[in-house]
XYZ file of C-alpha atoms in Angstrom:
675
model
C 58.713 10.904 32.258
C 55.013 10.495 31.661
C 55.633 7.272 29.964
C 57.802 6.006 32.799
C 55.291 6.835 35.521
C 52.685 5.061 33.506
C 54.747 2.083 33.106
C 55.398 2.072 36.851
C 51.632 1.493 37.405
C 50.609 5.197 37.917
C 47.009 6.088 37.162
C 46.277 7.158 33.594
C 45.312 10.787 33.034
C 41.708 11.501 33.506
C 39.725 11.911 30.329
C 38.012 15.243 29.573
C 34.414 15.098 30.520
C 32.010 15.366 27.457
C 29.830 18.419 27.754
C 27.386 19.468 25.093
C 23.853 20.838 24.826
C 23.054 17.871 22.724
C 23.543 15.471 25.652
C 20.441 16.672 27.589
C 18.510 14.776 24.857
C 20.396 11.524 25.544
C 20.590 9.269 28.589
C 23.035 6.631 29.565
C 21.888 3.062 28.949
C 21.871 0.686 31.987
C 24.884 -1.174 30.642
C 26.929 2.022 30.515
C 28.154 1.457 27.049
C 25.785 3.535 25.062
C 23.552 6.654 24.936
C 19.860 6.478 24.196
C 17.795 9.291 22.668
C 15.098 10.408 24.945
C 12.910 11.257 21.966
C 12.991 8.144 19.850
C 15.017 5.657 21.909
C 17.728 5.238 19.156
C 20.916 3.832 20.722
C 24.376 5.322 19.938
C 27.836 4.160 21.127
C 29.354 6.087 24.067
C 32.190 7.153 21.802
C 29.891 8.709 19.169
C 30.979 12.385 18.608
C 28.678 15.055 19.605
C 28.645 16.299 16.074
C 26.742 13.012 15.062
C 24.506 13.355 18.050
C 23.571 16.771 16.715
C 22.915 15.406 13.184
C 20.454 12.854 14.629
C 18.622 15.610 16.384
C 18.613 17.739 13.266
C 17.250 14.994 11.032
C 14.928 12.959 13.279
C 13.762 15.686 15.630
C 13.714 19.142 13.930
C 12.764 21.874 16.255
C 14.153 19.911 19.288
C 15.808 23.182 20.530
C 12.538 25.006 20.891
C 11.200 21.854 22.599
C 13.995 22.013 25.155
C 12.781 25.622 26.045
C 9.351 24.447 26.433
C 8.025 25.929 23.244
C 6.212 23.199 21.553
C 3.907 25.180 19.637
C 4.549 25.671 16.048
C 2.328 27.580 13.762
C 1.614 26.137 10.384
C 0.010 27.593 7.323
C -1.549 26.026 4.204
C 0.820 27.965 1.949
C 4.101 27.014 3.774
C 3.639 23.447 2.731
C 5.188 24.154 -0.592
C 8.248 26.157 0.606
C 10.619 23.100 0.681
C 9.403 21.786 -2.460
C 10.487 24.919 -4.315
C 14.037 23.895 -3.503
C 13.617 20.537 -5.220
C 11.251 21.854 -7.771
C 8.969 18.760 -7.089
C 5.867 20.774 -5.814
C 4.005 23.683 -7.163
C 4.194 27.272 -6.201
C 3.102 28.668 -2.951
C 0.866 31.640 -2.529
C 2.316 32.865 0.770
C 5.656 34.779 1.206
C 8.747 32.741 2.076
C 9.982 32.620 5.717
C 12.355 35.497 6.577
C 16.063 34.550 6.351
C 16.673 35.955 9.764
C 14.688 33.038 11.210
C 16.898 30.267 9.702
C 20.689 30.205 10.268
C 22.620 29.675 7.140
C 24.419 26.320 6.803
C 27.879 27.765 6.504
C 27.427 29.355 10.012
C 26.319 26.140 11.484
C 29.437 24.379 10.150
C 31.706 27.205 11.221
C 30.686 27.169 14.913
C 31.150 23.393 16.091
C 33.108 24.449 19.178
C 30.549 26.982 20.465
C 27.720 24.553 20.856
C 28.408 23.806 24.455
C 28.343 27.579 25.343
C 25.544 29.033 23.210
C 22.060 27.887 22.522
C 22.673 26.018 19.245
C 21.291 27.072 15.889
C 21.391 23.677 14.033
C 20.183 23.386 10.499
C 16.596 22.979 11.453
C 14.080 21.840 8.949
C 11.505 24.566 8.217
C 7.990 24.182 9.653
C 6.875 22.948 6.249
C 7.755 19.345 7.593
C 4.811 19.532 9.942
C 2.422 20.618 7.065
C 3.890 17.729 5.063
C 2.483 15.249 7.749
C -0.847 16.983 7.513
C -1.101 16.930 3.820
C -0.172 13.212 3.807
C -2.845 12.607 6.529
C -5.298 14.456 4.423
C -4.674 12.203 1.461
C -4.990 9.181 3.760
C -8.365 10.477 5.013
C -9.639 10.825 1.370
C -8.239 7.478 0.127
C -9.783 5.624 3.249
C -13.114 7.463 2.999
C -12.715 8.853 6.601
C -14.274 12.092 7.898
C -11.997 15.062 8.886
C -12.903 14.510 12.576
C -10.480 11.538 12.469
C -7.584 14.077 12.769
C -8.713 14.743 16.434
C -8.514 11.127 17.447
C -6.296 11.059 20.467
C -4.474 7.819 19.567
C -3.593 9.174 16.089
C -2.283 12.356 17.695
C -0.256 10.473 20.210
C 1.319 8.321 17.492
C 2.287 11.382 15.464
C 3.869 13.144 18.467
C 5.935 10.058 19.315
C 7.403 10.079 15.738
C 7.872 13.858 15.924
C 7.024 15.709 19.174
C 6.669 19.249 17.706
C 4.019 18.063 15.246
C 0.593 19.662 15.403
C -2.295 18.184 13.361
C -4.758 20.336 11.610
C -8.066 20.817 13.450
C -10.940 19.094 11.700
C -12.524 22.458 10.613
C -9.370 23.360 8.757
C -9.030 19.923 7.144
C -12.706 20.052 6.151
C -12.349 23.405 4.438
C -9.186 22.198 2.641
C -10.908 19.086 1.298
C -13.800 21.265 0.077
C -11.487 23.659 -1.767
C -9.769 20.674 -3.323
C -13.122 19.356 -4.316
C -13.962 22.696 -6.051
C -10.681 22.884 -7.790
C -10.736 19.303 -9.100
C -14.370 19.595 -10.219
C -13.328 22.297 -12.603
C -10.616 20.089 -14.057
C -13.176 17.175 -14.606
C -15.556 19.685 -16.252
C -12.799 20.964 -18.594
C -11.780 17.436 -19.601
C -15.285 16.529 -20.397
C -15.514 19.526 -22.754
C -12.792 17.914 -24.830
C -14.611 14.682 -25.347
C -15.678 14.359 -29.047
C -17.937 11.288 -28.594
C -21.300 10.847 -26.835
C -21.306 10.071 -23.188
C -23.427 7.579 -21.194
C -24.022 7.695 -17.396
C -24.954 5.212 -14.642
C -26.997 5.841 -11.386
C -26.437 4.356 -7.995
C -28.415 4.994 -4.753
C -27.869 4.192 -1.082
C -29.019 5.320 2.360
C -26.415 6.390 4.936
C -26.400 5.935 8.758
C -28.077 9.390 9.019
C -30.986 7.954 6.961
C -30.155 10.207 3.988
C -30.683 9.033 0.452
C -27.761 9.604 -1.875
C -27.364 9.558 -5.686
C -24.025 9.023 -7.459
C -23.585 9.826 -11.098
C -20.792 8.190 -13.139
C -19.973 9.194 -16.721
C -18.463 6.906 -19.393
C -17.002 7.559 -22.834
C -14.465 6.016 -25.279
C -11.503 8.191 -26.112
C -9.905 8.588 -29.493
C -7.285 5.838 -28.434
C -10.121 3.442 -27.954
C -9.879 3.270 -24.204
C -12.950 3.271 -22.020
C -12.875 6.238 -19.732
C -14.946 6.784 -16.479
C -15.374 9.434 -13.914
C -17.616 10.150 -10.973
C -19.541 13.299 -11.728
C -20.994 13.909 -8.375
C -22.624 12.533 -5.102
C -25.843 14.247 -4.334
C -28.500 14.186 -1.436
C -31.939 13.400 -2.777
C -34.452 15.658 -0.924
C -37.624 14.289 0.605
C -39.589 12.465 -0.360
C -36.855 10.966 -2.620
C -39.159 10.043 -5.506
C -38.819 10.321 -9.314
C -39.408 14.127 -9.691
C -36.667 14.739 -7.002
C -34.182 12.397 -8.588
C -34.816 13.829 -12.067
C -34.102 17.319 -10.845
C -30.891 16.437 -9.044
C -29.745 14.511 -12.008
C -30.519 17.243 -14.473
C -28.706 19.815 -12.253
C -25.541 17.551 -12.256
C -25.593 17.218 -16.100
C -26.074 20.905 -16.535
C -23.330 21.894 -14.029
C -20.908 19.783 -16.060
C -22.387 21.240 -19.287
C -23.028 17.643 -20.727
C -26.849 17.418 -20.848
C -26.732 17.642 -24.644
C -24.185 14.951 -24.969
C -25.749 12.138 -22.971
C -26.780 9.143 -24.977
C -27.859 6.528 -22.396
C -28.426 6.075 -18.733
C -28.238 2.740 -16.919
C -30.181 2.936 -13.617
C -30.510 0.634 -10.489
C -33.964 -0.778 -11.532
C -35.984 1.066 -8.851
C -39.318 2.451 -9.836
C -38.277 6.027 -8.768
C -35.132 5.753 -10.945
C -37.182 4.616 -13.842
C -39.584 7.481 -13.433
C -36.732 9.947 -13.272
C -35.141 8.541 -16.387
C -38.403 8.727 -18.298
C -38.835 12.430 -17.257
C -35.314 12.958 -18.427
C -35.927 11.344 -21.769
C -38.916 13.642 -22.385
C -36.917 16.640 -21.573
C -34.105 15.642 -24.039
C -36.336 14.430 -26.790
C -38.173 17.865 -26.658
C -34.744 19.328 -27.599
C -34.418 16.832 -30.491
C -31.672 14.899 -28.587
C -31.623 10.941 -28.594
C -31.674 9.280 -25.306
C -32.456 5.831 -23.814
C -32.420 4.370 -20.371
C -31.990 0.711 -19.387
C -31.904 -1.431 -16.147
C -28.921 -2.906 -14.566
C -28.300 -6.354 -15.751
C -26.148 -7.187 -12.696
C -28.833 -6.132 -10.229
C -31.448 -8.152 -12.256
C -29.191 -11.162 -11.994
C -28.868 -10.737 -8.221
C -32.624 -10.680 -7.789
C -32.893 -13.868 -9.972
C -30.416 -15.667 -7.814
C -32.054 -14.311 -4.591
C -35.305 -15.920 -5.811
C -33.463 -19.240 -6.353
C -32.096 -19.178 -2.851
C -35.321 -18.164 -0.988
C -36.372 -21.731 -0.246
C -33.076 -22.819 1.254
C -32.378 -19.833 3.470
C -32.814 -21.765 6.658
C -30.321 -24.299 5.375
C -27.825 -21.561 4.514
C -28.004 -20.193 8.019
C -27.262 -23.566 9.324
C -24.308 -24.187 6.997
C -23.080 -20.640 7.720
C -22.917 -21.353 11.426
C -20.571 -24.371 10.821
C -18.508 -22.185 8.500
C -18.133 -19.380 11.061
C -17.198 -21.759 13.947
C -14.735 -23.497 11.700
C -13.022 -20.211 10.636
C -12.688 -19.099 14.207
C -11.266 -22.494 15.505
C -7.841 -23.630 14.186
C -8.403 -27.096 15.534
C -11.606 -27.515 13.638
C -10.030 -26.250 10.333
C -7.279 -28.934 10.821
C -10.006 -31.636 11.466
C -11.951 -30.580 8.403
C -8.840 -30.757 6.204
C -8.096 -34.197 7.738
C -11.535 -35.564 6.946
C -11.434 -34.140 3.345
C -8.234 -36.179 2.813
C -9.764 -39.271 4.261
C -12.954 -39.105 2.105
C -11.087 -37.640 -0.860
C -13.339 -34.617 -1.062
C -10.900 -32.250 -2.568
C -8.688 -29.581 -1.266
C -10.313 -26.398 0.288
C -9.050 -22.924 0.899
C -9.425 -22.018 4.498
C -10.758 -19.968 6.075
C -14.081 -20.219 4.159
C -15.610 -17.314 2.374
C -18.597 -16.527 4.742
C -19.638 -13.167 3.231
C -23.391 -12.379 2.803
C -23.100 -11.891 -0.831
C -23.703 -14.363 -3.671
C -20.080 -15.683 -3.615
C -20.517 -16.596 0.094
C -23.859 -18.101 -0.450
C -22.562 -20.359 -3.200
C -19.513 -21.389 -1.103
C -22.120 -22.616 1.624
C -23.753 -24.873 -1.047
C -20.262 -25.934 -2.242
C -19.323 -27.310 1.054
C -22.455 -29.433 1.386
C -22.283 -30.668 -2.258
C -18.454 -31.575 -2.339
C -17.486 -32.231 1.282
C -20.475 -33.598 3.131
C -18.609 -36.244 5.068
C -15.994 -33.909 6.158
C -18.595 -31.479 7.402
C -20.653 -34.276 9.196
C -17.459 -35.688 11.046
C -16.257 -32.164 12.044
C -19.583 -31.302 13.615
C -19.843 -34.632 15.560
C -16.349 -34.276 16.921
C -17.017 -30.724 18.126
C -20.713 -31.119 18.930
C -20.139 -29.320 22.332
C -19.391 -26.022 20.359
C -22.807 -26.200 18.425
C -24.873 -27.044 21.539
C -27.865 -29.495 21.752
C -29.288 -28.661 18.419
C -28.681 -31.050 15.559
C -26.518 -29.318 13.108
C -25.923 -32.339 10.963
C -27.985 -32.043 7.749
C -30.496 -34.610 6.984
C -30.469 -36.687 3.679
C -33.468 -34.582 2.581
C -31.730 -31.370 3.231
C -28.622 -32.534 1.534
C -30.677 -33.677 -1.500
C -32.287 -30.239 -1.738
C -28.857 -28.442 -1.475
C -27.342 -30.739 -4.121
C -30.219 -30.177 -6.589
C -30.048 -26.429 -6.046
C -26.202 -26.431 -6.351
C -26.470 -28.159 -9.741
C -29.156 -25.804 -10.839
C -27.329 -22.617 -9.701
C -23.694 -23.644 -10.903
C -24.159 -22.078 -14.330
C -25.317 -18.893 -12.619
C -22.163 -18.784 -10.401
C -20.044 -19.194 -13.684
C -21.971 -16.457 -15.289
C -21.457 -13.987 -12.502
C -17.734 -14.968 -12.270
C -17.257 -14.210 -15.960
C -19.034 -10.830 -15.474
C -16.874 -9.921 -12.669
C -13.658 -10.857 -14.542
C -14.717 -9.207 -17.782
C -12.558 -6.102 -18.584
C -15.463 -4.279 -20.250
C -19.023 -5.578 -19.848
C -20.468 -4.098 -22.908
C -24.172 -4.154 -23.538
C -23.755 -6.855 -26.141
C -21.714 -9.181 -23.803
C -24.077 -8.588 -20.965
C -27.152 -9.366 -23.126
C -25.350 -12.597 -24.267
C -24.968 -13.762 -20.690
C -28.575 -12.774 -19.680
C -29.874 -14.639 -22.752
C -28.006 -17.606 -21.500
C -29.574 -17.241 -18.039
C -33.125 -16.980 -19.304
C -32.498 -20.151 -21.389
C -31.239 -22.024 -18.187
C -34.493 -20.864 -16.375
C -36.717 -21.955 -19.095
C -35.130 -25.427 -19.478
C -35.390 -26.046 -15.582
C -39.002 -24.835 -15.536
C -39.979 -27.183 -18.410
C -38.149 -30.301 -17.426
C -37.833 -30.472 -13.625
C -40.117 -32.816 -11.722
C -39.547 -31.083 -8.311
C -42.344 -28.611 -7.637
C -40.318 -26.296 -5.285
C -37.642 -26.126 -7.951
C -40.316 -25.348 -10.773
C -41.720 -22.584 -8.477
C -38.188 -21.148 -8.148
C -37.679 -21.206 -11.922
C -41.065 -19.544 -12.415
C -40.143 -16.596 -10.096
C -36.751 -16.265 -11.855
C -38.432 -16.317 -15.282
C -40.668 -13.453 -14.390
C -37.825 -11.222 -13.234
C -35.748 -12.083 -16.384
C -38.575 -11.296 -18.867
C -39.222 -8.009 -17.013
C -35.598 -7.094 -17.563
C -35.823 -8.036 -21.298
C -38.852 -5.840 -21.795
C -37.152 -2.920 -20.338
C -33.756 -3.299 -21.720
C -34.402 -4.256 -25.441
C -34.725 -1.231 -27.558
C -33.154 0.093 -30.847
C -30.276 1.742 -28.799
C -29.217 -1.500 -27.068
C -29.660 -3.415 -30.325
C -27.210 -0.992 -32.103
C -24.782 -1.317 -29.222
C -24.981 -5.103 -29.219
C -24.328 -5.359 -33.093
C -21.504 -3.076 -32.879
C -19.731 -5.465 -30.439
C -17.565 -7.437 -32.958
C -17.970 -10.549 -30.652
C -21.767 -10.377 -30.836
C -22.931 -8.861 -34.152
C -26.179 -10.363 -35.323
C -25.486 -13.929 -34.510
C -25.373 -13.878 -30.776
C -28.107 -11.203 -30.103
C -31.147 -12.553 -28.150
C -33.820 -13.605 -30.516
C -36.462 -11.180 -29.169
C -34.147 -8.265 -29.899
C -32.715 -9.316 -33.212
C -35.519 -8.115 -35.708
C -35.452 -6.916 -39.171
C -37.111 -3.584 -38.060
C -34.350 -2.934 -35.540
C -31.675 -3.585 -37.995
C -33.309 -1.245 -40.486
C -33.656 1.503 -37.824
C -30.055 1.055 -36.810
C -29.053 1.403 -40.557
C -31.065 4.594 -40.891
C -29.582 6.020 -37.814
C -26.058 5.289 -38.959
C -26.575 6.959 -42.295
C -28.450 9.958 -40.892
C -26.195 10.830 -37.920
C -22.777 9.366 -38.775
C -22.382 9.773 -42.465
C -22.623 13.539 -42.441
C -20.438 13.715 -39.518
C -17.534 11.903 -41.280
C -18.342 13.534 -44.538
C -17.286 16.973 -43.225
C -14.076 15.463 -42.090
C -13.222 13.183 -45.004
C -14.563 15.064 -48.147
C -13.586 18.613 -47.255
C -17.012 19.828 -48.647
C -19.162 22.319 -46.722
C -22.657 23.009 -47.794
C -22.587 26.437 -46.146
C -19.865 27.759 -48.603
C -21.050 30.334 -51.059
C -19.690 32.288 -53.868
C -20.674 35.657 -55.445
C -21.649 33.908 -58.635
C -25.048 32.122 -58.917
C -23.761 29.555 -61.573
C -20.754 28.685 -59.416
C -23.001 28.150 -56.460
C -25.364 25.845 -58.209
C -22.437 23.950 -59.696
C -20.963 23.502 -56.221
C -24.194 22.382 -54.752
C -24.533 19.690 -57.476
C -21.045 18.334 -56.556
C -21.925 18.257 -52.877
C -25.275 16.397 -53.554
C -23.377 13.912 -55.700
C -20.652 13.330 -53.157
C -23.330 12.893 -50.449
C -25.141 10.323 -52.332
C -21.926 8.332 -53.027
C -21.015 8.720 -49.182
C -24.451 7.342 -48.156
C -23.995 4.227 -50.307
C -20.399 3.769 -48.932
C -21.623 4.085 -45.422
C -24.399 1.528 -46.014
C -21.773 -0.669 -47.429
C -19.614 -0.235 -44.262
C -22.369 -1.552 -42.040
C -23.403 -4.337 -44.450
C -19.769 -5.572 -44.812
C -19.137 -5.395 -41.019
C -22.209 -7.520 -40.351
C -21.556 -9.997 -43.091
C -18.303 -11.044 -41.502
C -18.268 -13.592 -38.715
C -17.944 -12.483 -35.135
C -14.726 -12.247 -33.410
C -13.721 -14.874 -30.716
C -15.617 -14.156 -27.533
C -12.262 -13.495 -25.670
C -11.509 -10.668 -28.074
C -11.196 -7.328 -26.416
C -13.948 -5.387 -28.281
C -12.165 -1.928 -28.024
C -8.810 -3.295 -29.221
C -10.639 -4.859 -32.162
C -12.111 -1.552 -33.237
C -8.751 0.189 -32.704
C -7.287 -2.124 -35.369
C -10.316 -1.893 -37.829
C -11.239 1.787 -37.417
C -9.462 2.614 -40.658
C -11.361 -0.027 -42.465
C -14.708 1.208 -41.142
C -14.074 5.009 -40.642
C -17.803 6.014 -40.358
C -18.976 2.983 -38.378
C -16.310 3.303 -35.805
C -17.486 6.735 -34.841
C -21.050 5.140 -34.096
C -19.183 2.305 -32.253
C -17.357 4.788 -29.964
C -20.754 6.270 -28.923
C -22.685 3.181 -28.532
C -20.185 0.791 -26.903
C -19.796 3.307 -24.023
C -23.471 2.402 -23.033
C -23.192 0.340 -19.802
C -24.866 -2.949 -19.217
C -24.546 -2.613 -15.434
C -25.049 0.431 -13.267
C -21.937 -0.537 -10.964
C -19.094 -2.887 -11.099
C -20.437 -6.446 -10.869
C -17.770 -7.219 -8.346
C -19.462 -4.937 -5.879
C -22.643 -7.036 -6.112
C -21.254 -10.587 -6.215
C -18.005 -10.566 -4.245
C -16.848 -9.232 -0.932
C -15.473 -6.114 -2.692
C -18.852 -4.607 -2.309
C -18.696 -4.985 1.470
C -16.119 -2.285 1.906
C -17.739 0.010 -0.615
C -21.128 -0.220 1.315
C -19.298 0.452 4.650
C -17.894 3.588 3.211
C -21.177 4.684 1.733
C -23.028 4.052 5.016
C -20.600 5.667 7.452
C -19.519 9.071 5.805
C -21.424 12.053 7.249
C -23.346 14.548 5.210
C -20.749 17.233 5.639
C -17.993 15.428 3.938
C -19.357 12.551 1.760
C -19.615 14.473 -1.431
C -16.066 15.994 -1.336
C -14.410 12.790 -0.024
C -15.987 10.331 -2.362
C -15.637 12.700 -5.419
C -11.839 13.467 -4.882
C -11.080 9.940 -4.055
C -12.798 8.774 -7.378
C -11.195 11.519 -9.411
C -7.692 10.691 -8.102
C -8.294 6.994 -9.046
C -9.396 8.230 -12.523
C -6.082 9.874 -13.022
C -6.915 13.503 -12.172
C -4.213 15.491 -10.245
C -4.711 16.663 -6.614
C -5.426 20.251 -7.157
C -5.509 22.786 -4.373
C -6.384 26.386 -5.591
C -4.783 25.857 -8.956
C -1.798 24.277 -7.355
C -1.081 20.526 -8.242
C 0.251 18.548 -5.228
C 2.432 15.619 -6.152
C 2.434 13.485 -3.038
C 5.204 11.102 -4.119
C 7.602 13.901 -4.561
C 6.401 15.401 -1.454
C 7.447 12.265 0.321
C 10.712 12.183 -1.431
C 11.562 15.764 -0.491
C 10.608 15.062 3.165
C 12.998 11.959 3.350
C 15.850 13.410 1.294
C 19.192 13.631 2.982
C 20.030 17.067 4.518
C 22.835 19.310 3.356
C 24.730 18.580 6.581
C 24.768 14.966 5.771
C 22.642 11.935 6.229
C 21.968 10.673 9.681
C 24.620 8.284 11.020
C 23.423 5.324 12.999
C 25.484 2.906 15.017
């Protein structure tokens, strides 16, 4: 009968109106064909079941039920961050008690009551409050990795973005974030200290200094060593404020405090400083302190900083020209039409292909790029300036023939310097031997220019450069750096600078090798111990005689190791020095122990890229902008994470990758369904 009436044109029965508590979080789209989530604007078909809408709210907006009741405040604790991780066993233990079961409805009850959702305030499978703490921990890692202060968490735009993604979220206040970072710093510092106690070789350190926006002088101390697998290891020990008046005694006291806190003051072999007089004074005082305890120690200047000063001397006379060229480069970089015009003229005059925008940084790489433009694309530069002369104003920005000639001469002279810095920056491990090899080449270039050039201004530049280079050599060349250089299999005795390669240095290195490393290896290799005694006097005398005989044989063998090593030709310059020793340590068992100690001595006090390329710009910004309250903990924790140490909070290791995985894992009810 119903079918008949329908066929006769009667109205179809009215559909049952969809009523559900979930629907208050959705609104009908203007087209009337879909529903849109009010919280995230996700669209669903009108025929989507309310169960799927509930799954969307459960997965994307946990705690939405409390939000509907106006209760947007959710308390979070540090310890609760690990409660979810316990379920997946991806994060460490928590120190706080678990959330009471009465606060979370079992999954079975949620599945068993789908028809009562419209009548009763629903109890969906809500994610625990840990999810909000997940956000805070991830933001904390972001602050550290980006070198940002904890006050960043109170930025209104950041808070708005987080609330847009998850309305119930509450970011930690800056005081809480600061305290957690400090606690992480203290925990990880103990890990670093423990790892250094396991190092069997000697250690070397480097010093770096800078002044922040608060006009506070800081010292950073990095430690280097070569592990038993012949890999160079480095770790930032600490970042400390240098108290007023920031001179040698204050630096020496702060440095000694750092070394003693990590209990490595008796294991330090060398220090590479930043070439400042205050640092030299501090290192001199440190050497006297260690030598009074019969501990060997040396300090050397930074070769990269010396090279930067040498290049600065070379550019001094053309600074006005560089400013003129830089203005052209800046305007070209900011104007797409000018870049296209420059490319056009380089094709017309066959002046090569150029990567645009130009490098306009204030470091050596940027300065050399300015010279390169004038040297290799003068016509393209002139024609571009003439076409866009309105941008540059009434001043004549086209270089005169005299100015171009000066730039060309300086470019030709500085090109080998640019190749040297490029090689230093790309070098995997800038050992003392390799750094001295490059510096010796630089000194030779300076001397040739000084002796052969006919241009007085260029001769004056070479003279200033020569003085800086020879000051470096007088400070850097000593028995320790000689030993480090000859133990580089690419350098040995053939490529060492002549002023360093002396018979007396070789004899001193041989004596030190026999004295310090023969006995070290003997205890391991021979199994004899001179402290062993027996009750019988004859037996004791006989044992001593055997020991003395073995020691004499070992000393001869040790001397033969060094002689045999030096007698062989150097390895190719492209060889990895540590890989070479890894493959030859069994052939030179005693000498390899010495190589592990001396190859850890650094030829530069910081990464050459930080001085000669734009990489240093971001580092200097971070150094300058961090406040006193957070700079030590932030920089140290960031560096320790980069060095492979685990994020440690109160003896609990936090694995952020697994934390993200646990936060994004599908729920037990099922993964969200999207239209």
